[in-house]
Amino acid sequence: MGRAPCCDKANVKKGPWSPEEDVKLKDYIDKYGTGGNWIALPQKIGLKRCGKSCRLRWLNYLRPNIKHGGFSEEEDSIILSLYISIGSRWSIIAAQLPGRTDNDIKNYWNTKLKKKLLGRQKQMNRQDSITDSTENNLNNNNNNKSPQNLSNSALERLQLHMQLQNLQSPFSSFYNNPILWPKLHPLLQSTTTTPNQNPKLASQESFHPLGVNVDHQHNDMKLAEINNGVSSLYSENVEQSQNPAHEFQPNFGYSQDLRIDNHSMDLMNRGVSKELFQVGNEFELTNSSSWWSEEVEVERKTTSSSSWGSASVLDQTTEGMVMLQDYAQMSYHSV
DNA sequence: AATTTCCTCAACCGCTCTAGG
DNA sequence: CCCTAGAGCGGTTGAGGAAAT
């Protein structure tokens, strides 16, 4: 017993859309809207298409103000920083880029942007063998912590974190140099361990380079996955919790318990990114300079020749978020 | 010029989530 | 509370064009 198909596959046309089909669909939606029922829509118009196919065609190509190709560097930066922040949540990323569709961004990332970044890294590797040893360290770390527990996306983001760090500071290994690690709250420093230090963590949880231990089986960690971290900006330690449930206490750069009320969780699960950030705006932020060690902060200031474009919608988000963007873009442009 | 390989991206698939009965 | 249909999402595929041989 499989799942019932959403439409009669035998009587449905597949493949590329003809201009006539596009006109039919666009005209109808312009006049009457979708009617809130995509499944019924093709029958009303007389299209031999699956409702899902109509929806996709409308969202990705026919609706007004859609942009294709020609991604700007600013858009690249936003995609990069959000990908590192939240992973392959393409719909959320697309919501930050007016006129872009999730499908477009997904394709752009998979075919160009990712290669662009990895290409830079390969170039760096050729130039500097120190970087190679760093990659080996990463691989070793992955081996130690049961890599099958990490999704490809999470691994990729981990690697990107590493690579961005290397691009920024190619002569030192992020993982081998604790001075580069973000400072943790003194009281909680001891609660965050590396997989090597804690075999239990190594086998059960994703190890985050910035101190975020993600237990994917724990419901609270759904948020952590998203924040992992809007980005890595949050650390949490559920086991150490002293706080009541439903109390959301974000804290940039400090490892501590992280809880969230149902409404906020719902917003995040729905991918309502603006509201996600608005939730973030309510945070009482700690001084962002504490997030990175002074060494990184100094280098950040001296190397950065660019700043976030004033047009970025993300500029109005939390200080911490902007800082992350700044970090990502600075790293990106620093090569 | 012919063939092969690579790349791009539109579209599909199958899953999860959600609302409504 | 359960079930179902529809919406939405992310991963994957494959046709077609471009580049390389």
CSV table of C-alpha atoms (C1' of nucleotides) in Angstrom, one decimal:
chain,number,residue,atom,x,y,z
A,1,MET,CA,0.0,0.0,0.0
A,2,GLY,CA,1.8,3.1,-1.2
A,3,ARG,CA,0.7,6.6,-0.9
A,4,ALA,CA,-2.2,7.6,-3.2
A,5,PRO,CA,-1.0,9.6,-6.1
A,6,CYS,CA,-2.0,13.3,-6.1
A,7,CYS,CA,-3.3,13.1,-9.6
A,8,ASP,CA,-4.1,10.6,-12.3
A,9,LYS,CA,-0.6,10.0,-13.7
A,10,ALA,CA,-1.8,8.4,-16.9
A,11,ASN,CA,-3.8,11.4,-18.0
A,12,VAL,CA,-1.3,14.0,-17.0
A,13,LYS,CA,1.3,15.6,-19.2
A,14,LYS,CA,4.9,15.8,-18.0
A,15,GLY,CA,7.9,17.6,-19.1
A,16,PRO,CA,8.5,21.2,-20.2
A,17,TRP,CA,5.6,23.6,-20.4
A,18,SER,CA,4.5,25.0,-23.7
A,19,PRO,CA,3.9,28.7,-24.2
A,20,GLU,CA,0.2,27.9,-24.6
A,21,GLU,CA,0.0,26.2,-21.3
A,22,ASP,CA,1.8,29.1,-19.6
A,23,VAL,CA,-0.7,31.5,-21.1
A,24,LYS,CA,-3.6,29.5,-19.9
A,25,LEU,CA,-2.3,29.2,-16.4
A,26,LYS,CA,-1.2,32.8,-16.1
A,27,ASP,CA,-4.4,34.2,-17.5
A,28,TYR,CA,-6.5,32.2,-15.2
A,29,ILE,CA,-4.5,33.0,-12.0
A,30,ASP,CA,-4.4,36.7,-13.0
A,31,LYS,CA,-8.2,36.7,-13.2
A,32,TYR,CA,-9.3,34.4,-10.5
A,33,GLY,CA,-6.3,33.6,-8.3
A,34,THR,CA,-5.4,30.0,-7.4
A,35,GLY,CA,-8.6,29.5,-5.5
A,36,GLY,CA,-6.6,27.9,-2.8
A,37,ASN,CA,-6.7,24.6,-4.5
A,38,TRP,CA,-4.0,23.7,-6.8
A,39,ILE,CA,-5.2,20.1,-7.3
A,40,ALA,CA,-8.5,21.3,-8.8
A,41,LEU,CA,-7.0,24.1,-10.8
A,42,PRO,CA,-5.8,22.3,-13.9
A,43,GLN,CA,-9.2,20.8,-14.4
A,44,LYS,CA,-10.8,24.2,-14.3
A,45,ILE,CA,-8.5,25.5,-16.9
A,46,GLY,CA,-8.5,22.5,-19.0
A,47,LEU,CA,-4.8,21.7,-18.5
A,48,LYS,CA,-3.6,18.2,-18.5
A,49,ARG,CA,-1.1,18.9,-15.8
A,50,CYS,CA,-0.7,17.8,-12.2
A,51,GLY,CA,-1.7,20.5,-9.7
A,52,LYS,CA,1.7,20.4,-8.1
A,53,SER,CA,3.2,21.0,-11.5
A,54,CYS,CA,1.0,24.0,-12.0
A,55,ARG,CA,1.9,25.4,-8.6
A,56,LEU,CA,5.6,24.9,-9.3
A,57,ARG,CA,5.3,26.5,-12.7
A,58,TRP,CA,3.5,29.5,-11.3
A,59,LEU,CA,5.8,30.0,-8.3
A,60,ASN,CA,9.0,29.6,-10.2
A,61,TYR,CA,8.3,31.2,-13.6
A,62,LEU,CA,4.9,32.8,-14.2
A,63,ARG,CA,4.3,34.9,-11.1
A,64,PRO,CA,5.3,38.5,-11.4
A,65,ASN,CA,8.7,40.0,-10.5
A,66,ILE,CA,10.7,36.8,-10.9
A,67,LYS,CA,14.4,37.2,-11.5
A,68,HIS,CA,16.5,34.6,-13.2
A,69,GLY,CA,20.3,34.3,-13.2
A,70,GLY,CA,22.7,37.2,-12.7
A,71,PHE,CA,23.2,36.7,-9.0
A,72,SER,CA,25.0,39.7,-7.5
A,73,GLU,CA,27.9,39.4,-5.1
A,74,GLU,CA,25.6,40.7,-2.4
A,75,GLU,CA,23.2,37.9,-3.1
A,76,ASP,CA,26.0,35.4,-3.1
A,77,SER,CA,27.0,36.7,0.4
A,78,ILE,CA,23.5,36.4,1.7
A,79,ILE,CA,23.0,32.9,0.3
A,80,LEU,CA,26.4,31.9,1.8
A,81,SER,CA,25.8,33.3,5.2
A,82,LEU,CA,22.3,31.9,5.4
A,83,TYR,CA,23.4,28.5,4.2
A,84,ILE,CA,26.0,28.4,6.9
A,85,SER,CA,23.4,29.6,9.4
A,86,ILE,CA,20.4,27.4,8.6
A,87,GLY,CA,21.5,24.9,6.0
A,88,SER,CA,19.6,24.0,2.9
A,89,ARG,CA,16.4,25.8,3.9
A,90,TRP,CA,16.0,27.2,0.4
A,91,SER,CA,12.6,28.7,1.0
A,92,ILE,CA,13.8,30.7,3.9
A,93,ILE,CA,16.9,31.8,2.0
A,94,ALA,CA,14.7,32.8,-0.9
A,95,ALA,CA,12.5,34.8,1.3
A,96,GLN,CA,15.5,37.1,1.9
A,97,LEU,CA,16.1,37.6,-1.7
A,98,PRO,CA,13.2,39.4,-3.4
A,99,GLY,CA,12.4,37.9,-6.9
A,100,ARG,CA,14.4,34.8,-6.3
A,101,THR,CA,12.8,31.4,-6.0
A,102,ASP,CA,13.9,28.6,-3.8
A,103,ASN,CA,14.5,26.4,-6.8
A,104,ASP,CA,16.7,29.0,-8.4
A,105,ILE,CA,18.8,29.5,-5.4
A,106,LYS,CA,19.1,25.7,-4.8
A,107,ASN,CA,20.3,25.3,-8.4
A,108,TYR,CA,22.6,28.2,-8.2
A,109,TRP,CA,24.1,26.9,-5.0
A,110,ASN,CA,24.6,23.4,-6.2
A,111,THR,CA,26.0,24.2,-9.6
A,112,LYS,CA,27.9,27.4,-9.1
A,113,LEU,CA,28.3,29.0,-5.7
A,114,LYS,CA,29.4,25.8,-3.9
A,115,LYS,CA,32.0,25.1,-6.5
A,116,LYS,CA,33.1,28.6,-6.5
A,117,LEU,CA,33.8,28.4,-2.8
A,118,LEU,CA,35.3,24.9,-2.9
A,119,GLY,CA,37.4,26.0,-5.9
A,120,ARG,CA,38.9,28.8,-3.8
A,121,GLN,CA,39.7,26.3,-1.1
A,122,LYS,CA,41.4,24.0,-3.5
A,123,GLN,CA,43.5,26.9,-4.7
A,124,MET,CA,44.4,27.7,-1.2
A,125,ASN,CA,45.3,24.1,-0.5
A,126,ARG,CA,47.7,24.1,-3.4
A,127,GLN,CA,49.4,27.3,-2.1
A,128,ASP,CA,49.6,26.3,1.5
A,129,SER,CA,50.2,22.8,2.8
A,130,ILE,CA,49.2,23.9,6.3
A,131,THR,CA,45.7,24.1,5.1
A,132,ASP,CA,46.0,20.4,4.1
A,133,SER,CA,46.8,19.4,7.6
A,134,THR,CA,43.8,21.4,8.8
A,135,GLU,CA,41.6,19.4,6.4
A,136,ASN,CA,43.1,16.2,7.7
A,137,ASN,CA,42.2,17.3,11.2
A,138,LEU,CA,38.7,17.9,10.1
A,139,ASN,CA,38.5,14.5,8.5
A,140,ASN,CA,39.9,12.9,11.7
A,141,ASN,CA,37.4,14.8,13.7
A,142,ASN,CA,34.6,13.5,11.5
A,143,ASN,CA,35.9,10.0,11.8
A,144,ASN,CA,35.9,10.3,15.5
A,145,LYS,CA,32.4,11.4,15.8
A,146,SER,CA,30.5,8.9,13.7
A,147,PRO,CA,30.0,10.9,10.5
A,148,GLN,CA,26.9,9.0,9.6
A,149,ASN,CA,25.2,11.0,12.3
A,150,LEU,CA,25.7,14.1,10.3
A,151,SER,CA,23.6,15.0,7.3
A,152,ASN,CA,25.5,15.9,4.2
A,153,SER,CA,24.2,19.4,4.6
A,154,ALA,CA,25.5,19.6,8.2
A,155,LEU,CA,28.9,18.3,7.1
A,156,GLU,CA,29.0,20.7,4.2
A,157,ARG,CA,28.3,23.6,6.5
A,158,LEU,CA,30.9,22.4,8.9
A,159,GLN,CA,33.4,22.3,6.1
A,160,LEU,CA,32.4,25.7,4.9
A,161,HIS,CA,32.9,27.0,8.4
A,162,MET,CA,36.3,25.6,8.3
A,163,GLN,CA,37.0,26.9,4.9
A,164,LEU,CA,35.9,30.3,5.6
A,165,GLN,CA,38.0,30.3,8.7
A,166,ASN,CA,41.0,29.2,6.6
A,167,LEU,CA,40.4,31.8,4.0
A,168,GLN,CA,40.4,34.3,6.7
A,169,SER,CA,43.3,33.0,8.6
A,170,PRO,CA,45.1,30.5,6.4
A,171,PHE,CA,48.2,30.2,8.6
A,172,SER,CA,46.5,28.8,11.6
A,173,SER,CA,44.2,25.9,12.1
A,174,PHE,CA,40.9,26.9,13.6
A,175,TYR,CA,40.5,23.5,15.3
A,176,ASN,CA,44.0,23.3,16.6
A,177,ASN,CA,44.1,26.7,17.9
A,178,PRO,CA,41.8,27.3,20.9
A,179,ILE,CA,42.7,31.0,20.9
A,180,LEU,CA,40.5,31.3,17.8
A,181,TRP,CA,37.5,29.6,19.3
A,182,PRO,CA,34.7,31.8,20.4
A,183,LYS,CA,34.7,32.6,24.1
A,184,LEU,CA,32.3,30.8,26.2
A,185,HIS,CA,30.7,31.9,29.3
A,186,PRO,CA,33.1,31.1,32.1
A,187,LEU,CA,30.5,29.2,34.1
A,188,LEU,CA,29.6,27.1,31.2
A,189,GLN,CA,32.9,26.6,29.5
A,190,SER,CA,33.3,23.2,31.1
A,191,THR,CA,30.0,22.0,29.8
A,192,THR,CA,31.0,22.2,26.2
A,193,THR,CA,33.3,19.5,25.2
A,194,THR,CA,34.8,18.2,22.0
A,195,PRO,CA,33.9,14.7,20.8
A,196,ASN,CA,37.4,13.5,21.8
A,197,GLN,CA,36.8,14.7,25.3
A,198,ASN,CA,33.4,13.1,25.6
A,199,PRO,CA,32.9,9.8,23.7
A,200,LYS,CA,29.2,10.0,24.4
A,201,LEU,CA,28.9,13.2,22.6
A,202,ALA,CA,31.0,11.8,19.8
A,203,SER,CA,28.7,9.0,19.2
A,204,GLN,CA,25.3,10.6,19.7
A,205,GLU,CA,25.6,14.2,18.8
A,206,SER,CA,26.8,16.5,16.0
A,207,PHE,CA,29.8,18.4,17.1
A,208,HIS,CA,29.7,22.0,16.2
A,209,PRO,CA,33.0,23.8,15.9
A,210,LEU,CA,31.6,26.7,17.8
A,211,GLY,CA,30.5,24.7,20.7
A,212,VAL,CA,27.0,23.8,19.7
A,213,ASN,CA,26.2,20.2,20.5
A,214,VAL,CA,23.2,19.2,18.5
A,215,ASP,CA,21.1,16.2,19.6
A,216,HIS,CA,18.8,15.7,16.6
A,217,GLN,CA,16.5,13.4,18.5
A,218,HIS,CA,15.7,16.0,21.1
A,219,ASN,CA,12.7,18.1,20.2
A,220,ASP,CA,14.3,21.2,21.5
A,221,MET,CA,17.1,20.7,19.1
A,222,LYS,CA,14.8,21.4,16.2
A,223,LEU,CA,15.5,25.0,17.0
A,224,ALA,CA,19.1,24.3,17.5
A,225,GLU,CA,19.3,22.9,14.0
A,226,ILE,CA,17.8,26.1,12.6
A,227,ASN,CA,20.0,28.2,14.8
A,228,ASN,CA,23.0,26.1,14.2
A,229,GLY,CA,23.5,28.8,14.0
A,230,VAL,CA,21.5,31.7,13.0
A,231,SER,CA,24.3,30.6,13.3
A,232,SER,CA,26.3,28.9,15.6
A,233,LEU,CA,25.4,32.1,17.3
A,234,TYR,CA,23.6,30.1,19.8
A,235,SER,CA,25.0,27.4,22.0
A,236,GLU,CA,22.9,25.2,24.1
A,237,ASN,CA,23.2,22.5,26.6
A,238,VAL,CA,20.0,20.8,27.2
A,239,GLU,CA,21.3,18.4,29.8
A,240,GLN,CA,22.5,21.2,32.0
A,241,SER,CA,19.2,23.0,31.9
A,242,GLN,CA,18.2,24.8,35.0
A,243,ASN,CA,15.5,26.8,33.3
A,244,PRO,CA,11.8,26.0,32.9
A,245,ALA,CA,10.6,24.9,29.5
A,246,HIS,CA,9.1,27.5,27.2
A,247,GLU,CA,11.6,30.0,28.3
A,248,PHE,CA,13.6,31.2,25.3
A,249,GLN,CA,16.9,32.5,26.4
A,250,PRO,CA,19.1,33.1,23.5
A,251,ASN,CA,22.6,34.2,24.1
A,252,PHE,CA,25.1,35.0,21.5
A,253,GLY,CA,28.3,33.1,22.0
A,254,TYR,CA,27.6,31.7,25.4
A,255,SER,CA,26.8,28.0,25.9
A,256,GLN,CA,23.6,27.7,27.8
A,257,ASP,CA,20.2,26.1,27.8
A,258,LEU,CA,18.0,27.0,24.9
A,259,ARG,CA,14.2,26.7,25.1
A,260,ILE,CA,11.5,28.2,23.0
A,261,ASP,CA,7.8,28.8,23.3
A,262,ASN,CA,5.5,26.9,21.0
A,263,HIS,CA,4.6,30.0,19.0
A,264,SER,CA,8.2,30.8,18.1
A,265,MET,CA,8.9,27.1,17.4
A,266,ASP,CA,5.9,27.1,15.1
A,267,LEU,CA,7.1,30.2,13.3
A,268,MET,CA,10.5,28.7,12.8
A,269,ASN,CA,9.1,25.4,11.6
A,270,ARG,CA,7.0,27.2,9.1
A,271,GLY,CA,10.1,29.0,7.9
A,272,VAL,CA,8.7,32.4,8.5
A,273,SER,CA,12.1,33.9,8.3
A,274,LYS,CA,11.2,37.5,8.9
A,275,GLU,CA,9.4,36.5,12.1
A,276,LEU,CA,12.3,34.3,12.9
A,277,PHE,CA,14.5,37.3,12.9
A,278,GLN,CA,11.9,39.3,14.7
A,279,VAL,CA,12.0,36.7,17.4
A,280,GLY,CA,15.7,37.4,17.3
A,281,ASN,CA,15.2,41.1,17.7
A,282,GLU,CA,13.7,40.5,21.1
A,283,PHE,CA,16.9,39.0,22.2
A,284,GLU,CA,18.8,40.7,24.8
A,285,LEU,CA,22.1,40.6,23.2
A,286,THR,CA,25.4,40.3,24.7
A,287,ASN,CA,28.3,42.3,23.5
A,288,SER,CA,29.0,40.9,20.1
A,289,SER,CA,32.7,41.4,20.4
A,290,SER,CA,32.8,38.6,22.8
A,291,TRP,CA,31.7,36.1,20.2
A,292,TRP,CA,35.1,35.9,18.6
A,293,SER,CA,38.3,36.1,20.4
A,294,GLU,CA,40.2,39.4,20.1
A,295,GLU,CA,42.6,38.0,17.6
A,296,VAL,CA,39.9,37.2,15.2
A,297,GLU,CA,38.2,40.5,15.9
A,298,VAL,CA,41.4,42.4,15.2
A,299,GLU,CA,41.9,40.6,11.9
A,300,ARG,CA,38.3,41.1,11.0
A,301,LYS,CA,38.7,44.8,11.3
A,302,THR,CA,42.0,45.0,9.5
A,303,THR,CA,41.1,42.7,6.6
A,304,SER,CA,37.6,43.8,5.9
A,305,SER,CA,37.5,46.2,3.1
A,306,SER,CA,33.8,45.8,2.5
A,307,SER,CA,30.7,46.0,4.6
A,308,TRP,CA,27.2,44.7,4.3
A,309,GLY,CA,25.3,46.5,1.6
A,310,SER,CA,22.8,48.9,3.0
A,311,ALA,CA,20.2,47.3,0.9
A,312,SER,CA,20.4,44.1,2.7
A,313,VAL,CA,17.2,43.3,4.5
A,314,LEU,CA,19.2,41.5,7.0
A,315,ASP,CA,20.8,44.7,8.2
A,316,GLN,CA,17.8,45.3,10.4
A,317,THR,CA,18.2,42.1,12.2
A,318,THR,CA,20.0,41.4,15.4
A,319,GLU,CA,23.5,42.6,16.0
A,320,GLY,CA,24.6,39.1,16.2
A,321,MET,CA,23.1,38.2,12.9
A,322,VAL,CA,24.7,41.2,11.2
A,323,MET,CA,27.9,40.2,12.7
A,324,LEU,CA,27.6,36.8,11.2
A,325,GLN,CA,26.9,38.3,7.9
A,326,ASP,CA,29.8,40.5,8.2
A,327,TYR,CA,32.0,37.6,9.1
A,328,ALA,CA,30.7,35.6,6.1
A,329,GLN,CA,31.0,38.3,3.6
A,330,MET,CA,34.4,39.5,4.9
A,331,SER,CA,35.7,36.0,4.6
A,332,TYR,CA,34.2,35.6,1.2
A,333,HIS,CA,35.7,38.8,-0.2
A,334,SER,CA,39.0,38.4,1.5
A,335,VAL,CA,40.4,36.2,-1.2
B,1,DA,C1',32.9,18.1,-38.4
B,2,DA,C1',31.7,14.4,-35.3
B,3,DT,C1',31.7,12.6,-30.9
B,4,DT,C1',32.1,12.8,-26.1
B,5,DT,C1',31.9,15.0,-21.8
B,6,DC,C1',30.3,18.4,-18.8
B,7,DC,C1',27.1,21.8,-17.1
B,8,DT,C1',22.7,24.0,-16.3
B,9,DC,C1',18.2,24.3,-14.8
B,10,DA,C1',13.3,23.1,-15.3
B,11,DA,C1',10.6,19.7,-13.6
B,12,DC,C1',9.5,15.7,-11.0
B,13,DC,C1',9.4,12.7,-6.8
B,14,DG,C1',8.4,11.7,-2.4
B,15,DC,C1',8.4,13.1,2.0
B,16,DT,C1',6.6,16.1,6.0
B,17,DC,C1',3.5,19.4,7.7
B,18,DT,C1',-1.0,21.4,8.4
B,19,DA,C1',-5.8,22.3,8.4
B,20,DG,C1',-10.2,20.6,8.5
B,21,DG,C1',-13.8,17.1,9.0
C,1,DC,C1',-7.7,12.2,18.8
C,2,DC,C1',-7.5,10.2,14.2
C,3,DC,C1',-7.7,10.4,9.3
C,4,DT,C1',-7.2,12.5,4.9
C,5,DA,C1',-6.3,15.8,1.3
C,6,DG,C1',-3.7,19.4,-0.1
C,7,DA,C1',0.3,22.5,0.3
C,8,DG,C1',5.0,23.1,0.7
C,9,DC,C1',9.7,21.7,0.7
C,10,DG,C1',14.2,19.7,-0.4
C,11,DG,C1',16.6,16.2,-3.1
C,12,DT,C1',17.2,14.3,-7.5
C,13,DT,C1',16.8,13.6,-12.4
C,14,DG,C1',17.3,14.1,-17.2
C,15,DA,C1',16.9,16.9,-21.5
C,16,DG,C1',19.3,20.0,-24.0
C,17,DG,C1',23.0,23.1,-24.8
C,18,DA,C1',28.0,24.3,-24.4
C,19,DA,C1',32.6,23.1,-24.3
C,20,DA,C1',36.3,20.0,-25.0
C,21,DT,C1',38.6,16.5,-27.6
